[in-house]
Amino acid sequence: MQLEIFRGLHLHEVLAHARAALGDDAVILSTRHFHDNGTRQVEVVVVASERLGALLRSLDQESAACAPERHERRVIALVGPTGAGKTTTAVKLGVHPQAYGDRKVGFLSLDTFRVAAVEQLGRYAEVMGAPLEVVYGDVDIKDALRRLADCDVVLVDTPGRVTQARAGTVEWAALLEALEPDEVHLVLPAHMRTDAAAGFLDSYARFSPTHVLPTKLDEVPDESVAAELAIRLGLPCRWVCDGQDVPAHLHPARSRLLRTLGVPDPASGIERVA
Protein backbone atom coordinates (compact mmCIF):
# COMPACT_ATOMS: atom_id res chain seq x y z
CA MET A 1 0.00 0.00 0.00
CA GLN A 2 1.58 3.24 -1.14
CA LEU A 3 1.54 6.14 1.31
CA GLU A 4 2.27 9.66 0.11
CA ILE A 5 4.14 12.26 2.17
CA PHE A 6 3.54 15.97 1.58
CA ARG A 7 5.58 18.74 3.24
CA GLY A 8 5.38 22.51 3.25
CA LEU A 9 5.32 25.66 5.32
CA HIS A 10 1.56 25.90 5.76
CA LEU A 11 -1.02 23.18 6.39
CA HIS A 12 -3.57 24.54 3.92
CA GLU A 13 -0.96 24.53 1.15
CA VAL A 14 0.12 20.97 1.95
CA LEU A 15 -3.49 19.79 1.96
CA ALA A 16 -4.09 21.48 -1.39
CA HIS A 17 -1.14 19.59 -2.89
CA ALA A 18 -2.43 16.32 -1.40
CA ARG A 19 -5.90 16.93 -2.83
CA ALA A 20 -4.49 17.72 -6.26
CA ALA A 21 -2.38 14.57 -6.24
CA LEU A 22 -4.77 12.05 -4.68
CA GLY A 23 -8.25 13.52 -4.98
CA ASP A 24 -10.74 15.11 -2.65
CA ASP A 25 -11.34 11.86 -0.75
CA ALA A 26 -7.72 11.36 0.24
CA VAL A 27 -7.28 10.22 3.83
CA ILE A 28 -4.81 11.78 6.27
CA LEU A 29 -3.02 9.12 8.29
CA SER A 30 -0.80 11.43 10.34
CA THR A 31 0.30 15.06 10.67
CA ARG A 32 3.41 16.40 12.37
CA HIS A 33 5.46 19.58 12.59
CA PHE A 34 9.23 19.58 12.25
CA HIS A 35 12.08 22.05 11.81
CA ASP A 36 14.29 22.17 8.73
CA ASN A 37 17.23 24.59 8.92
CA GLY A 38 15.39 26.52 11.58
CA THR A 39 12.16 26.78 9.60
CA ARG A 40 9.01 25.22 11.04
CA GLN A 41 7.26 23.00 8.50
CA VAL A 42 4.36 20.59 8.44
CA GLU A 43 4.36 17.00 7.14
CA VAL A 44 1.21 15.10 6.23
CA VAL A 45 1.06 11.38 5.40
CA VAL A 46 -1.86 10.65 3.07
CA VAL A 47 -3.30 7.64 1.27
CA ALA A 48 -5.76 7.59 -1.62
CA SER A 49 -9.16 6.59 -0.28
CA GLU A 50 -9.63 3.77 -2.79
CA ARG A 51 -6.41 2.10 -1.60
CA LEU A 52 -7.46 2.36 2.02
CA GLY A 53 -10.89 1.09 1.08
CA ALA A 54 -9.37 -1.89 -0.73
CA LEU A 55 -7.32 -2.72 2.34
CA LEU A 56 -10.26 -2.46 4.71
CA ARG A 57 -12.42 -4.61 2.45
CA SER A 58 -9.69 -7.24 2.47
CA LEU A 59 -9.72 -7.46 6.27
CA ASP A 60 -12.46 -9.71 7.57
CA GLN A 61 -14.99 -7.67 9.51
CA GLU A 62 -15.87 -10.56 11.79
CA SER A 63 -14.58 -10.34 15.33
CA ALA A 64 -11.57 -12.42 16.29
CA ALA A 65 -13.78 -14.69 18.37
CA CYS A 66 -15.81 -15.83 15.38
CA ALA A 67 -17.08 -19.02 16.93
CA PRO A 68 -20.37 -20.46 15.72
CA GLU A 69 -23.22 -21.18 18.06
CA ARG A 70 -22.87 -24.45 19.89
CA HIS A 71 -23.84 -27.49 17.85
CA GLU A 72 -24.13 -25.41 14.69
CA ARG A 73 -21.16 -27.14 13.14
CA ARG A 74 -18.97 -25.21 10.73
CA VAL A 75 -16.43 -26.87 8.46
CA ILE A 76 -13.34 -24.74 7.88
CA ALA A 77 -10.89 -25.98 5.22
CA LEU A 78 -7.28 -24.88 4.75
CA VAL A 79 -5.82 -25.22 1.26
CA GLY A 80 -2.54 -24.06 -0.20
CA PRO A 81 0.85 -25.11 -1.54
CA THR A 82 3.25 -27.46 0.19
CA GLY A 83 5.21 -25.75 2.93
CA ALA A 84 2.73 -22.92 3.45
CA GLY A 85 2.02 -24.10 6.99
CA LYS A 86 -1.51 -25.48 6.70
CA THR A 87 -1.18 -28.20 9.34
CA THR A 88 0.45 -25.94 11.93
CA THR A 89 -2.11 -23.23 11.20
CA ALA A 90 -4.97 -25.68 11.70
CA VAL A 91 -3.57 -26.56 15.12
CA LYS A 92 -3.17 -22.87 16.04
CA LEU A 93 -6.79 -22.22 15.10
CA GLY A 94 -7.85 -25.21 17.15
CA VAL A 95 -6.25 -23.99 20.39
CA HIS A 96 -6.08 -20.19 20.14
CA PRO A 97 -8.56 -18.65 22.61
CA GLN A 98 -9.45 -15.85 20.17
CA ALA A 99 -10.25 -18.25 17.36
CA TYR A 100 -13.10 -20.49 18.46
CA GLY A 101 -13.11 -19.81 22.17
CA ASP A 102 -14.45 -22.68 24.22
CA ARG A 103 -16.22 -24.31 21.30
CA LYS A 104 -15.43 -27.96 20.67
CA VAL A 105 -13.01 -28.34 17.78
CA GLY A 106 -12.31 -31.46 15.77
CA PHE A 107 -9.80 -32.14 13.00
CA LEU A 108 -10.20 -33.90 9.70
CA SER A 109 -7.22 -34.66 7.50
CA LEU A 110 -7.27 -35.28 3.77
CA ASP A 111 -3.47 -35.21 3.67
CA THR A 112 -2.80 -38.91 3.40
CA PHE A 113 0.16 -38.29 1.09
CA ARG A 114 2.49 -37.30 3.94
CA VAL A 115 2.69 -39.55 6.99
CA ALA A 116 4.32 -36.69 8.91
CA ALA A 117 1.28 -34.47 8.42
CA VAL A 118 -1.13 -36.96 10.01
CA GLU A 119 1.35 -37.68 12.82
CA GLN A 120 1.81 -33.99 13.59
CA LEU A 121 -1.91 -33.34 13.65
CA GLY A 122 -2.47 -36.49 15.66
CA ARG A 123 0.01 -35.48 18.37
CA TYR A 124 -1.63 -32.11 18.88
CA ALA A 125 -5.13 -33.58 18.76
CA GLU A 126 -4.16 -36.06 21.46
CA VAL A 127 -2.75 -33.32 23.71
CA MET A 128 -5.85 -31.19 23.14
CA GLY A 129 -8.20 -34.09 23.66
CA ALA A 130 -9.71 -33.26 20.27
CA PRO A 131 -11.01 -35.88 17.84
CA LEU A 132 -9.14 -36.47 14.59
CA GLU A 133 -10.50 -38.22 11.53
CA VAL A 134 -8.43 -39.21 8.49
CA VAL A 135 -10.30 -39.60 5.22
CA TYR A 136 -8.79 -41.78 2.51
CA GLY A 137 -11.75 -42.01 0.15
CA ASP A 138 -15.32 -40.90 -0.39
CA VAL A 139 -16.63 -43.94 1.48
CA ASP A 140 -15.02 -42.57 4.66
CA ILE A 141 -16.62 -39.13 4.63
CA LYS A 142 -20.05 -39.96 6.00
CA ASP A 143 -18.71 -41.95 8.95
CA ALA A 144 -16.02 -39.33 9.67
CA LEU A 145 -18.57 -36.53 9.87
CA ARG A 146 -20.84 -38.69 12.01
CA ARG A 147 -18.02 -39.22 14.51
CA LEU A 148 -17.41 -35.46 14.54
CA ALA A 149 -21.10 -34.66 14.96
CA ASP A 150 -20.70 -33.13 18.42
CA CYS A 151 -17.98 -30.69 17.27
CA ASP A 152 -18.86 -27.05 16.77
CA VAL A 153 -15.94 -26.54 14.38
CA VAL A 154 -14.23 -29.04 12.07
CA LEU A 155 -10.84 -27.89 10.77
CA VAL A 156 -9.87 -29.64 7.55
CA ASP A 157 -6.20 -30.08 6.62
CA THR A 158 -5.46 -30.76 2.95
CA PRO A 159 -2.43 -31.84 0.89
CA GLY A 160 -0.22 -29.33 -0.84
CA ARG A 161 -0.32 -31.29 -4.07
CA VAL A 162 -2.30 -29.26 -6.57
CA THR A 163 -0.42 -29.76 -9.85
CA GLN A 164 -3.49 -30.99 -11.65
CA ALA A 165 -6.00 -28.77 -9.89
CA ARG A 166 -6.59 -26.65 -12.97
CA ALA A 167 -7.85 -29.75 -14.72
CA GLY A 168 -9.90 -30.71 -11.67
CA THR A 169 -8.21 -34.09 -11.29
CA VAL A 170 -6.35 -33.86 -7.98
CA GLU A 171 -7.19 -36.97 -6.00
CA TRP A 172 -8.51 -35.20 -2.92
CA ALA A 173 -10.54 -32.47 -4.65
CA ALA A 174 -13.76 -34.45 -4.71
CA LEU A 175 -13.32 -35.32 -1.04
CA LEU A 176 -13.10 -31.67 -0.03
CA GLU A 177 -16.10 -30.79 -2.17
CA ALA A 178 -18.09 -33.59 -0.56
CA LEU A 179 -17.38 -32.05 2.86
CA GLU A 180 -19.08 -28.84 1.67
CA PRO A 181 -16.90 -26.51 3.76
CA ASP A 182 -18.43 -23.29 5.05
CA GLU A 183 -15.10 -21.49 4.61
CA VAL A 184 -12.01 -22.23 2.53
CA HIS A 185 -8.89 -20.34 3.63
CA LEU A 186 -6.10 -20.15 1.04
CA VAL A 187 -2.90 -20.40 3.10
CA LEU A 188 0.04 -18.66 1.41
CA PRO A 189 3.49 -17.56 2.62
CA ALA A 190 3.61 -13.78 2.98
CA HIS A 191 6.85 -13.66 0.97
CA MET A 192 5.16 -15.11 -2.12
CA ARG A 193 5.07 -12.78 -5.14
CA THR A 194 1.58 -11.46 -5.76
CA ASP A 195 1.54 -12.77 -9.34
CA ALA A 196 2.42 -16.25 -8.08
CA ALA A 197 -0.26 -15.95 -5.39
CA ALA A 198 -2.80 -15.05 -8.07
CA GLY A 199 -1.77 -18.19 -9.92
CA PHE A 200 -2.44 -20.31 -6.84
CA LEU A 201 -5.82 -18.65 -6.41
CA ASP A 202 -6.61 -19.71 -9.95
CA SER A 203 -5.37 -23.23 -9.23
CA TYR A 204 -7.65 -23.55 -6.22
CA ALA A 205 -10.64 -21.87 -7.89
CA ARG A 206 -12.47 -25.21 -7.89
CA PHE A 207 -12.82 -24.92 -4.13
CA SER A 208 -14.07 -21.30 -4.20
CA PRO A 209 -11.68 -19.88 -1.57
CA THR A 210 -13.45 -17.52 0.81
CA HIS A 211 -10.38 -16.10 2.62
CA VAL A 212 -6.62 -15.72 2.30
CA LEU A 213 -4.43 -16.56 5.30
CA PRO A 214 -0.85 -15.22 5.04
CA THR A 215 1.80 -17.14 6.98
CA LYS A 216 5.50 -16.69 7.72
CA LEU A 217 5.33 -12.95 8.33
CA ASP A 218 8.46 -13.45 10.42
CA GLU A 219 10.35 -14.22 7.20
CA VAL A 220 9.64 -10.93 5.41
CA PRO A 221 11.38 -7.60 6.08
CA ASP A 222 8.16 -5.64 5.54
CA GLU A 223 4.87 -7.13 6.75
CA SER A 224 2.89 -4.81 4.48
CA VAL A 225 3.34 -7.43 1.76
CA ALA A 226 0.65 -9.46 3.52
CA ALA A 227 -1.83 -6.61 3.08
CA GLU A 228 -0.87 -6.28 -0.58
CA LEU A 229 -1.41 -10.04 -0.94
CA ALA A 230 -4.96 -9.76 0.39
CA ILE A 231 -5.70 -6.72 -1.80
CA ARG A 232 -4.32 -8.42 -4.93
CA LEU A 233 -6.34 -11.60 -4.38
CA GLY A 234 -9.50 -9.72 -3.42
CA LEU A 235 -10.22 -12.11 -0.55
CA PRO A 236 -11.03 -11.30 3.08
CA CYS A 237 -8.21 -11.95 5.55
CA ARG A 238 -9.11 -12.97 9.12
CA TRP A 239 -5.83 -14.39 10.43
CA VAL A 240 -2.08 -14.08 9.89
CA CYS A 241 0.77 -16.24 11.19
CA ASP A 242 4.30 -15.12 12.02
CA GLY A 243 6.09 -18.24 13.26
CA GLN A 244 5.79 -21.86 14.35
CA ASP A 245 4.78 -21.43 18.00
CA VAL A 246 1.36 -22.84 18.84
CA PRO A 247 -0.83 -20.91 19.37
CA ALA A 248 1.18 -17.72 20.01
CA HIS A 249 2.05 -17.04 16.38
CA LEU A 250 -1.54 -16.67 15.16
CA HIS A 251 -3.00 -13.14 15.13
CA PRO A 252 -6.20 -11.41 14.00
CA ALA A 253 -5.38 -9.89 10.62
CA ARG A 254 -7.20 -6.59 10.95
CA SER A 255 -5.27 -5.08 13.84
CA ARG A 256 -1.94 -6.61 12.76
CA LEU A 257 -1.98 -5.44 9.15
CA LEU A 258 -3.37 -1.99 9.87
CA ARG A 259 -0.67 -1.49 12.48
CA THR A 260 2.17 -2.67 10.26
CA LEU A 261 1.03 -0.24 7.54
CA GLY A 262 0.83 2.63 9.99
CA VAL A 263 -2.87 2.95 9.20
CA PRO A 264 -5.19 3.70 12.14
CA ASP A 265 -8.34 1.65 12.47
CA PRO A 266 -11.24 3.79 11.16
CA ALA A 267 -13.05 3.03 14.41
CA SER A 268 -10.49 5.22 16.15
CA GLY A 269 -11.20 8.13 13.80
CA ILE A 270 -9.34 9.28 10.68
CA GLU A 271 -9.13 12.66 9.02
CA ARG A 272 -10.07 13.38 5.46
CA VAL A 273 -8.41 16.09 3.44
CA ALA A 274 -10.90 18.96 3.60
Short mmCIF file of C-alpha atoms in Angstrom, two decimals, residues 84-99 124 187-188 190 213-219 223 238-253 256 259:
data_model
loop_
_atom_site.label_atom_id
_atom_site.label_comp_id
_atom_site.label_asym_id
_atom_site.label_seq_id
_atom_site.Cartn_x
_atom_site.Cartn_y
_atom_site.Cartn_z
CA ALA A 84 2.73 -22.92 3.45
CA GLY A 85 2.02 -24.10 6.99
CA LYS A 86 -1.51 -25.48 6.70
CA THR A 87 -1.18 -28.20 9.34
CA THR A 88 0.45 -25.94 11.93
CA THR A 89 -2.11 -23.23 11.20
CA ALA A 90 -4.97 -25.68 11.70
CA VAL A 91 -3.57 -26.56 15.12
CA LYS A 92 -3.17 -22.87 16.04
CA LEU A 93 -6.79 -22.22 15.10
CA GLY A 94 -7.85 -25.21 17.15
CA VAL A 95 -6.25 -23.99 20.39
CA HIS A 96 -6.08 -20.19 20.14
CA PRO A 97 -8.56 -18.65 22.61
CA GLN A 98 -9.45 -15.85 20.17
CA ALA A 99 -10.25 -18.25 17.36
CA TYR A 124 -1.63 -32.11 18.88
CA VAL A 187 -2.90 -20.40 3.10
CA LEU A 188 0.04 -18.66 1.41
CA ALA A 190 3.61 -13.78 2.98
CA LEU A 213 -4.43 -16.56 5.30
CA PRO A 214 -0.85 -15.22 5.04
CA THR A 215 1.80 -17.14 6.98
CA LYS A 216 5.50 -16.69 7.72
CA LEU A 217 5.33 -12.95 8.33
CA ASP A 218 8.46 -13.45 10.42
CA GLU A 219 10.35 -14.22 7.20
CA GLU A 223 4.87 -7.13 6.75
CA ARG A 238 -9.11 -12.97 9.12
CA TRP A 239 -5.83 -14.39 10.43
CA VAL A 240 -2.08 -14.08 9.89
CA CYS A 241 0.77 -16.24 11.19
CA ASP A 242 4.30 -15.12 12.02
CA GLY A 243 6.09 -18.24 13.26
CA GLN A 244 5.79 -21.86 14.35
CA ASP A 245 4.78 -21.43 18.00
CA VAL A 246 1.36 -22.84 18.84
CA PRO A 247 -0.83 -20.91 19.37
CA ALA A 248 1.18 -17.72 20.01
CA HIS A 249 2.05 -17.04 16.38
CA LEU A 250 -1.54 -16.67 15.16
CA HIS A 251 -3.00 -13.14 15.13
CA PRO A 252 -6.20 -11.41 14.00
CA ALA A 253 -5.38 -9.89 10.62
CA ARG A 256 -1.94 -6.61 12.76
CA ARG A 259 -0.67 -1.49 12.48
#
